[in-house]
PDB file of C-alpha atoms in Angstrom:
ATOM      1  CA  MET A 264     -15.664  -6.515  66.223  1.00 48.00           C
ATOM      2  CA  ALA A 265     -14.502  -4.113  68.245  1.00 48.00           C
ATOM      3  CA  ASN A 266     -10.831  -2.772  68.008  1.00 49.00           C
ATOM      4  CA  VAL A 267      -9.396  -2.991  71.628  1.00 47.00           C
ATOM      5  CA  GLU A 268      -7.140  -0.123  71.362  1.00 44.00           C
ATOM      6  CA  GLU A 269     -10.146   1.898  70.385  1.00 42.00           C
ATOM      7  CA  ILE A 270     -12.003   0.757  73.319  1.00 43.00           C
ATOM      8  CA  GLN A 271      -9.168   1.668  75.733  1.00 42.00           C
ATOM      9  CA  CYS A 272      -8.723   5.222  74.465  1.00 37.00           C
ATOM     10  CA  GLY A 273     -12.175   5.888  74.369  1.00 41.00           C
ATOM     11  CA  SER A 274     -14.452   7.430  77.251  1.00 54.00           C
ATOM     12  CA  MET A 275     -15.048   4.105  78.688  1.00 68.00           C
ATOM     13  CA  LEU A 276     -18.569   4.016  79.452  1.00 85.00           C
ATOM     14  CA  PHE A 277     -18.408  -0.013  79.342  1.00 88.00           C
ATOM     15  CA  ARG A 278     -15.598  -2.453  79.888  1.00 85.00           C
ATOM     16  CA  GLN A 279     -13.644  -3.496  76.998  1.00 83.00           C
ATOM     17  CA  GLU A 280     -14.506  -7.145  77.651  1.00 84.00           C
ATOM     18  CA  ASP A 281     -18.382  -6.423  77.462  1.00 86.00           C
ATOM     19  CA  LEU A 282     -17.934  -4.342  73.876  1.00 87.00           C
ATOM     20  CA  GLN A 283     -14.967  -6.422  72.175  1.00 84.00           C
ATOM     21  CA  GLU A 284     -17.600  -9.019  70.683  1.00 88.00           C
ATOM     22  CA  MET A 285     -19.836  -6.334  69.548  1.00 94.00           C
ATOM     23  CA  SER A 286     -20.295  -5.596  65.844  1.00 94.00           C
ATOM     24  CA  GLY A 287     -19.745  -2.204  64.772  1.00 93.00           C
ATOM     25  CA  VAL A 288     -18.588  -0.712  67.909  1.00 92.00           C
ATOM     26  CA  ASN A 289     -17.187   3.334  67.700  1.00 91.00           C
ATOM     27  CA  VAL A 290     -16.413   4.757  70.852  1.00 88.00           C
ATOM     28  CA  GLY A 291     -16.620   8.525  70.736  1.00 85.00           C
ATOM     29  CA  SER A 292     -16.338  11.512  73.125  1.00 81.00           C
ATOM     30  CA  GLY A 293     -19.170  10.790  75.630  1.00 82.00           C
ATOM     31  CA  TYR A 294     -21.091   7.926  73.998  1.00 90.00           C
ATOM     32  CA  VAL A 295     -20.547   4.331  72.565  1.00 92.00           C
ATOM     33  CA  GLU A 296     -22.074   3.354  69.092  1.00 94.00           C
ATOM     34  CA  VAL A 297     -22.802  -0.176  67.955  1.00 95.00           C
ATOM     35  CA  MET A 298     -24.588  -1.774  65.031  1.00 96.00           C
ATOM     36  CA  CYS A 299     -27.989  -2.414  65.896  1.00 96.00           C
ATOM     37  CA  GLY A 300     -31.199  -3.775  64.083  1.00 95.00           C
ATOM     38  CA  CYS A 301     -34.888  -4.792  64.339  1.00 94.00           C
ATOM     39  CA  THR A 302     -36.464  -7.466  62.234  1.00 93.00           C
ATOM     40  CA  SER A 303     -39.781  -7.528  60.664  1.00 89.00           C
ATOM     41  CA  HIS A 304     -41.441 -10.586  59.192  1.00 86.00           C
ATOM     42  CA  ARG A 305     -42.459  -8.901  56.297  1.00 86.00           C
ATOM     43  CA  TYR A 306     -39.724  -6.474  55.483  1.00 88.00           C
ATOM     44  CA  GLY A 307     -36.524  -8.658  56.970  1.00 92.00           C
ATOM     45  CA  ASP A 308     -33.895  -6.775  59.157  1.00 93.00           C
ATOM     46  CA  ALA A 309     -33.676  -2.893  59.220  1.00 94.00           C
ATOM     47  CA  ILE A 310     -29.700  -2.075  60.023  1.00 95.00           C
ATOM     48  CA  ALA A 311     -28.790   0.877  62.187  1.00 95.00           C
ATOM     49  CA  LYS A 312     -26.622   2.620  64.364  1.00 95.00           C
ATOM     50  CA  LEU A 313     -27.258   2.861  68.209  1.00 95.00           C
ATOM     51  CA  ARG A 314     -25.713   5.621  70.340  1.00 93.00           C
ATOM     52  CA  VAL A 315     -25.224   4.904  74.320  1.00 92.00           C
ATOM     53  CA  PHE A 316     -24.964   8.391  76.350  1.00 87.00           C
ATOM     54  CA  PRO A 317     -24.023   8.439  79.844  1.00 86.00           C
ATOM     55  CA  ASN A 318     -27.329  10.262  80.764  1.00 81.00           C
ATOM     56  CA  GLY A 319     -29.258   7.374  79.975  1.00 82.00           C
ATOM     57  CA  ASN A 320     -30.039   8.387  76.440  1.00 83.00           C
ATOM     58  CA  LEU A 321     -30.263   6.275  73.357  1.00 87.00           C
ATOM     59  CA  GLU A 322     -30.142   7.208  69.800  1.00 90.00           C
ATOM     60  CA  ILE A 323     -30.612   5.673  66.698  1.00 91.00           C
ATOM     61  CA  THR A 324     -29.687   6.506  63.094  1.00 93.00           C
ATOM     62  CA  CYS A 325     -31.369   4.223  60.397  1.00 93.00           C
ATOM     63  CA  GLU A 326     -29.598   2.634  57.748  1.00 92.00           C
ATOM     64  CA  CYS A 327     -32.317   0.404  56.397  1.00 89.00           C
ATOM     65  CA  THR A 328     -32.160   2.080  53.047  1.00 89.00           C
ATOM     66  CA  PRO A 329     -29.442   4.046  51.305  1.00 87.00           C
ATOM     67  CA  GLY A 330     -31.578   7.179  51.082  1.00 87.00           C
ATOM     68  CA  CYS A 331     -33.299   6.680  54.685  1.00 88.00           C
ATOM     69  CA  ASP A 332     -32.521  10.074  56.395  1.00 86.00           C
ATOM     70  CA  GLU A 333     -34.364   8.964  60.011  1.00 86.00           C
ATOM     71  CA  ASP A 334     -31.892   9.812  62.730  1.00 85.00           C
ATOM     72  CA  LYS A 335     -32.086  10.407  66.579  1.00 81.00           C
ATOM     73  CA  LEU A 336     -34.552   8.056  66.791  1.00 84.00           C
ATOM     74  CA  THR A 337     -35.719   6.650  70.036  1.00 82.00           C
ATOM     75  CA  PRO A 338     -35.774   2.615  70.006  1.00 85.00           C
ATOM     76  CA  ALA A 339     -39.512   2.535  70.306  1.00 80.00           C
ATOM     77  CA  ALA A 340     -39.651   5.064  66.934  1.00 81.00           C
ATOM     78  CA  PHE A 341     -37.174   2.773  65.409  1.00 87.00           C
ATOM     79  CA  GLU A 342     -38.749  -0.374  66.092  1.00 86.00           C
ATOM     80  CA  LYS A 343     -42.132   1.233  64.664  1.00 82.00           C
ATOM     81  CA  HIS A 344     -40.071   2.455  61.667  1.00 85.00           C
ATOM     82  CA  SER A 345     -38.693  -0.793  60.997  1.00 87.00           C
ATOM     83  CA  GLY A 346     -42.150  -2.431  60.489  1.00 84.00           C
ATOM     84  CA  ARG A 347     -41.809  -4.534  63.547  1.00 78.00           C
ATOM     85  CA  GLU A 348     -45.154  -6.422  63.883  1.00 66.00           C
ATOM     86  CA  THR A 349     -44.996  -6.726  67.617  1.00 65.00           C
ATOM     87  CA  ALA A 350     -44.299  -3.233  68.450  1.00 58.00           C
ATOM     88  CA  LYS A 351     -44.048  -1.748  72.201  1.00 62.00           C
ATOM     89  CA  LYS A 352     -41.365  -4.327  73.179  1.00 79.00           C
ATOM     90  CA  TRP A 353     -38.059  -2.568  71.981  1.00 84.00           C
ATOM     91  CA  LYS A 354     -35.767  -3.944  74.485  1.00 87.00           C
ATOM     92  CA  ASN A 355     -36.357  -7.501  73.321  1.00 89.00           C
ATOM     93  CA  ASN A 356     -37.139  -6.459  69.441  1.00 91.00           C
ATOM     94  CA  VAL A 357     -33.838  -4.294  69.032  1.00 93.00           C
ATOM     95  CA  TRP A 358     -30.763  -6.390  69.100  1.00 96.00           C
ATOM     96  CA  VAL A 359     -27.211  -5.995  68.462  1.00 96.00           C
ATOM     97  CA  ILE A 360     -24.821  -8.446  67.103  1.00 96.00           C
ATOM     98  CA  ILE A 361     -22.453 -10.007  69.629  1.00 94.00           C
ATOM     99  CA  GLY A 362     -20.097 -12.874  68.550  1.00 92.00           C
ATOM    100  CA  GLY A 363     -22.013 -13.453  65.130  1.00 93.00           C
ATOM    101  CA  GLU A 364     -25.332 -13.769  66.781  1.00 94.00           C
ATOM    102  CA  LYS A 365     -28.360 -11.192  67.352  1.00 95.00           C
ATOM    103  CA  VAL A 366     -28.845 -10.607  71.090  1.00 95.00           C
ATOM    104  CA  PRO A 367     -31.805  -8.218  72.454  1.00 94.00           C
ATOM    105  CA  LEU A 368     -30.893  -5.140  74.011  1.00 94.00           C
ATOM    106  CA  SER A 369     -32.620  -6.461  77.017  1.00 91.00           C
ATOM    107  CA  LYS A 370     -29.592  -9.084  77.486  1.00 93.00           C
ATOM    108  CA  THR A 371     -26.472  -6.486  77.218  1.00 94.00           C
ATOM    109  CA  VAL A 372     -24.778  -3.952  79.184  1.00 92.00           C
ATOM    110  CA  LEU A 373     -26.134  -1.160  76.593  1.00 93.00           C
ATOM    111  CA  LEU A 374     -29.117  -0.364  78.756  1.00 90.00           C
ATOM    112  CA  LYS A 375     -26.976   0.071  81.889  1.00 89.00           C
ATOM    113  CA  TYR A 376     -26.892   3.862  81.759  1.00 87.00           C
ATOM    114  CA  TYR A 377     -31.138   3.956  80.359  1.00 83.00           C
ATOM    115  CA  ASN A 378     -31.885   1.828  83.370  1.00 81.00           C
ATOM    116  CA  GLU A 379     -29.778   3.760  86.088  1.00 81.00           C
ATOM    117  CA  ALA A 380     -31.646   7.300  84.737  1.00 74.00           C
ATOM    118  CA  LEU A 381     -34.736   5.634  85.056  1.00 68.00           C
ATOM    119  CA  LYS A 382     -34.212   4.480  88.839  1.00 70.00           C
ATOM    120  CA  LYS A 383     -32.887   7.742  89.504  1.00 69.00           C
ATOM    121  CA  CYS A 384     -36.003   9.562  88.574  1.00 58.00           C
ATOM    122  CA  ASN A 385     -37.989   7.078  90.296  1.00 54.00           C
ATOM    123  CA  ARG A 386     -35.881   7.567  93.532  1.00 58.00           C
ATOM    124  CA  SER A 387     -36.053  11.240  93.138  1.00 57.00           C
ATOM    125  CA  ASN A 388     -39.974  11.341  92.937  1.00 52.00           C
ATOM    126  CA  ARG A 389     -40.122   9.094  96.294  1.00 53.00           C
ATOM    127  CA  SER A 390     -37.677  11.324  98.162  1.00 52.00           C
ATOM    128  CA  GLN A 391     -40.123  13.961  97.483  1.00 54.00           C
ATOM    129  CA  GLY A 392     -43.095  12.269  98.551  1.00 52.00           C
ATOM    130  CA  VAL A 393     -44.169  12.288  94.848  1.00 53.00           C
ATOM    131  CA  LYS A 394     -45.873   9.381  93.168  1.00 59.00           C
ATOM    132  CA  VAL A 395     -45.718  10.549  89.587  1.00 65.00           C
ATOM    133  CA  PHE A 396     -48.426   9.679  87.338  1.00 79.00           C
ATOM    134  CA  HIS A 397     -49.458  10.668  83.858  1.00 88.00           C
ATOM    135  CA  ARG A 398     -53.087  10.116  82.477  1.00 90.00           C
ATOM    136  CA  ASP A 399     -53.569   9.009  78.870  1.00 92.00           C
ATOM    137  CA  GLU A 400     -53.861  11.933  76.421  1.00 93.00           C
ATOM    138  CA  PHE A 401     -55.126  12.053  72.737  1.00 95.00           C
ATOM    139  CA  VAL A 402     -53.328  13.481  69.615  1.00 95.00           C
ATOM    140  CA  GLY A 403     -55.746  14.200  66.718  1.00 96.00           C
ATOM    141  CA  CYS A 404     -54.881  13.617  63.232  1.00 96.00           C
ATOM    142  CA  ILE A 405     -54.202  16.628  60.899  1.00 96.00           C
ATOM    143  CA  GLU A 406     -56.105  14.698  57.978  1.00 96.00           C
ATOM    144  CA  CYS A 407     -58.946  13.083  59.438  1.00 96.00           C
ATOM    145  CA  GLY A 408     -59.424  15.019  62.823  1.00 95.00           C
ATOM    146  CA  LYS A 409     -59.905  11.713  64.800  1.00 96.00           C
ATOM    147  CA  GLU A 410     -58.097  11.442  68.159  1.00 96.00           C
ATOM    148  CA  ARG A 411     -55.818   8.539  69.149  1.00 96.00           C
ATOM    149  CA  ARG A 412     -54.931   7.425  72.797  1.00 95.00           C
ATOM    150  CA  PHE A 413     -51.282   7.627  73.968  1.00 94.00           C
ATOM    151  CA  ARG A 414     -50.676   5.856  77.400  1.00 91.00           C
ATOM    152  CA  LEU A 415     -47.924   7.977  79.414  1.00 91.00           C
ATOM    153  CA  ARG A 416     -47.013   5.224  81.927  1.00 86.00           C
ATOM    154  CA  SER A 417     -42.946   5.316  81.172  1.00 86.00           C
ATOM    155  CA  ARG A 418     -40.498   7.346  79.985  1.00 87.00           C
ATOM    156  CA  ASP A 419     -40.224   5.867  76.659  1.00 88.00           C
ATOM    157  CA  GLU A 420     -44.198   6.479  76.259  1.00 90.00           C
ATOM    158  CA  CYS A 421     -44.136   9.863  77.461  1.00 92.00           C
ATOM    159  CA  LEU A 422     -41.384  10.679  74.764  1.00 91.00           C
ATOM    160  CA  ILE A 423     -43.549   9.271  71.776  1.00 92.00           C
ATOM    161  CA  HIS A 424     -46.575  11.391  72.960  1.00 93.00           C
ATOM    162  CA  HIS A 425     -44.040  14.428  73.245  1.00 93.00           C
ATOM    163  CA  ASN A 426     -43.179  14.086  69.837  1.00 91.00           C
ATOM    164  CA  ALA A 427     -46.548  13.579  68.351  1.00 93.00           C
ATOM    165  CA  MET A 428     -47.616  16.691  70.034  1.00 92.00           C
ATOM    166  CA  ALA A 429     -44.572  18.680  68.551  1.00 89.00           C
ATOM    167  CA  ASP A 430     -45.412  17.130  65.247  1.00 90.00           C
ATOM    168  CA  LEU A 431     -47.760  19.545  63.322  1.00 90.00           C
ATOM    169  CA  ASN A 432     -48.445  17.065  60.726  1.00 94.00           C
ATOM    170  CA  TRP A 433     -49.161  14.274  62.869  1.00 94.00           C
ATOM    171  CA  LYS A 434     -51.508  11.719  61.322  1.00 95.00           C
ATOM    172  CA  CYS A 435     -52.970   8.401  61.650  1.00 96.00           C
ATOM    173  CA  SER A 436     -50.421   6.461  60.205  1.00 93.00           C
ATOM    174  CA  ASP A 437     -47.948   7.805  62.594  1.00 93.00           C
ATOM    175  CA  PHE A 438     -49.106   6.230  65.456  1.00 93.00           C
ATOM    176  CA  PRO A 439     -46.614   4.022  66.922  1.00 88.00           C
ATOM    177  CA  TYR A 440     -48.607   1.170  68.610  1.00 85.00           C
ATOM    178  CA  ASP A 441     -50.728  -0.428  65.706  1.00 86.00           C
ATOM    179  CA  LYS A 442     -50.867   0.011  62.124  1.00 87.00           C
ATOM    180  CA  ILE A 443     -53.895   2.154  61.692  1.00 93.00           C
ATOM    181  CA  THR A 444     -55.292   4.547  58.982  1.00 94.00           C
ATOM    182  CA  CYS A 445     -57.799   7.221  58.885  1.00 96.00           C
ATOM    183  CA  GLU A 446     -60.635   4.751  58.240  1.00 96.00           C
ATOM    184  CA  THR A 447     -59.765   3.156  61.691  1.00 95.00           C
ATOM    185  CA  GLU A 448     -62.618   4.057  63.808  1.00 94.00           C
ATOM    186  CA  GLU A 449     -62.061   6.435  66.622  1.00 94.00           C
ATOM    187  CA  GLU A 450     -62.688   5.610  70.242  1.00 93.00           C
ATOM    188  CA  ARG A 451     -66.594   6.421  71.367  1.00 92.00           C
ATOM    189  CA  GLY A 452     -66.944   9.569  73.601  1.00 90.00           C
ATOM    190  CA  SER A 453     -68.046   7.411  76.176  1.00 90.00           C
ATOM    191  CA  ARG A 454     -64.884   5.252  76.103  1.00 90.00           C
ATOM    192  CA  LYS A 455     -62.793   8.472  76.048  1.00 91.00           C
ATOM    193  CA  VAL A 456     -63.651   9.902  79.348  1.00 89.00           C
ATOM    194  CA  TYR A 457     -61.682   6.976  81.035  1.00 90.00           C
ATOM    195  CA  ARG A 458     -58.110   8.745  81.423  1.00 90.00           C
ATOM    196  CA  GLY A 459     -56.655   6.180  83.709  1.00 87.00           C
ATOM    197  CA  CYS A 460     -56.945   8.508  86.803  1.00 84.00           C
ATOM    198  CA  THR A 461     -56.166   6.673  90.259  1.00 80.00           C
ATOM    199  CA  ARG A 462     -58.662   8.990  92.129  1.00 80.00           C
ATOM    200  CA  SER A 463     -61.584   8.576  89.773  1.00 83.00           C
ATOM    201  CA  PRO A 464     -61.935   6.666  86.388  1.00 81.00           C
ATOM    202  CA  THR A 465     -63.708   9.651  84.752  1.00 86.00           C
ATOM    203  CA  CYS A 466     -61.721  12.451  86.138  1.00 84.00           C
ATOM    204  CA  LYS A 467     -61.473  15.320  83.999  1.00 82.00           C
ATOM    205  CA  GLY A 468     -57.938  16.112  85.033  1.00 81.00           C
ATOM    206  CA  CYS A 469     -56.568  16.763  88.565  1.00 79.00           C
ATOM    207  CA  THR A 470     -53.633  16.870  90.490  1.00 72.00           C
ATOM    208  CA  SER A 471     -53.410  12.993  90.977  1.00 77.00           C
ATOM    209  CA  CYS A 472     -53.239  12.649  87.029  1.00 82.00           C
ATOM    210  CA  VAL A 473     -51.922  15.835  85.621  1.00 81.00           C
ATOM    211  CA  CYS A 474     -48.272  16.467  85.487  1.00 81.00           C
ATOM    212  CA  PHE A 475     -46.957  20.081  84.996  1.00 78.00           C
ATOM    213  CA  GLY A 476     -43.435  18.624  84.283  1.00 83.00           C
ATOM    214  CA  CYS A 477     -41.264  16.090  85.966  1.00 85.00           C
ATOM    215  CA  GLU A 478     -38.179  13.906  84.651  1.00 81.00           C
ATOM    216  CA  LEU A 479     -40.202  11.366  83.322  1.00 85.00           C
ATOM    217  CA  CYS A 480     -42.043  13.788  80.682  1.00 89.00           C
ATOM    218  CA  ARG A 481     -39.652  16.200  80.145  1.00 88.00           C
ATOM    219  CA  PHE A 482     -36.241  15.654  78.071  1.00 85.00           C
ATOM    220  CA  SER A 483     -33.098  17.614  78.535  1.00 79.00           C
ATOM    221  CA  ASP A 484     -32.261  17.025  74.987  1.00 78.00           C
ATOM    222  CA  CYS A 485     -35.421  18.359  73.535  1.00 81.00           C
ATOM    223  CA  THR A 486     -35.193  22.112  72.390  1.00 79.00           C
ATOM    224  CA  CYS A 487     -38.775  22.784  72.623  1.00 82.00           C
ATOM    225  CA  GLN A 488     -39.724  25.425  75.062  1.00 80.00           C
ATOM    226  CA  THR A 489     -41.297  23.691  77.520  1.00 82.00           C
ATOM    227  CA  CYS A 490     -38.232  21.211  77.825  1.00 84.00           C
ATOM    228  CA  VAL A 491     -35.515  24.005  78.070  1.00 80.00           C
ATOM    229  CA  ASP A 492     -37.793  25.827  80.642  1.00 77.00           C
ATOM    230  CA  PHE A 493     -38.231  22.720  82.941  1.00 80.00           C
ATOM    231  CA  THR A 494     -34.228  21.456  82.451  1.00 75.00           C
ATOM    232  CA  ASN A 495     -33.170  25.207  83.213  1.00 74.00           C
ATOM    233  CA  ASN A 496     -35.243  25.376  86.586  1.00 70.00           C
ATOM    234  CA  VAL A 497     -33.837  21.955  87.617  1.00 66.00           C
ATOM    235  CA  LYS A 498     -30.482  23.295  87.090  1.00 59.00           C
ATOM    236  CA  ALA A 499     -31.173  26.761  88.931  1.00 52.00           C
TER     237      ALA A 499
END
């Protein structure tokens, strides 16, 4: 349970009454940290620490085992790491302890800044008359060469694809949405041509479905050159 004085002296991202029943609260400089977890029917509870930042970023440091060194995970990545069978629903699958009970993130105040950042991004795009759309993309496995489809309809999905592209050793077993191996069949070529473009189902890439950088698919806390250049241009 949170220490009330600690919350009062912290950065006050949230009201003290919203946090004082939560387990593992630690108020730092510019973030709030709480204990969180995700339950797998096969592996049980994976325990971790969630940090909430005012810019909407969510970072999880996993503590599922004493030797686990997974940190700065997105909630979606933590959900996959925990072995959760029904992935892609991290807002409901990742939980915190409030008053001794497991409560999904979606039913807490902890997503306040995440949701605000998402709305801000959407408002910015609408004010510019831009309807941001990202077509499906494929990432190839380093071991078998098979390409796996990634949807890019949300910021979380864009981040998962972004991280997969940055991983030079990405393989089929790293696929975040389903438990697959290199033995799993690849999509047929006739199916791959359908990438989700709203203008043409079999579009090979146009201004309607190819994004060259937006707040949905670029990340201010990423150090890759693409994200750094985008962030610098936005600030300029």
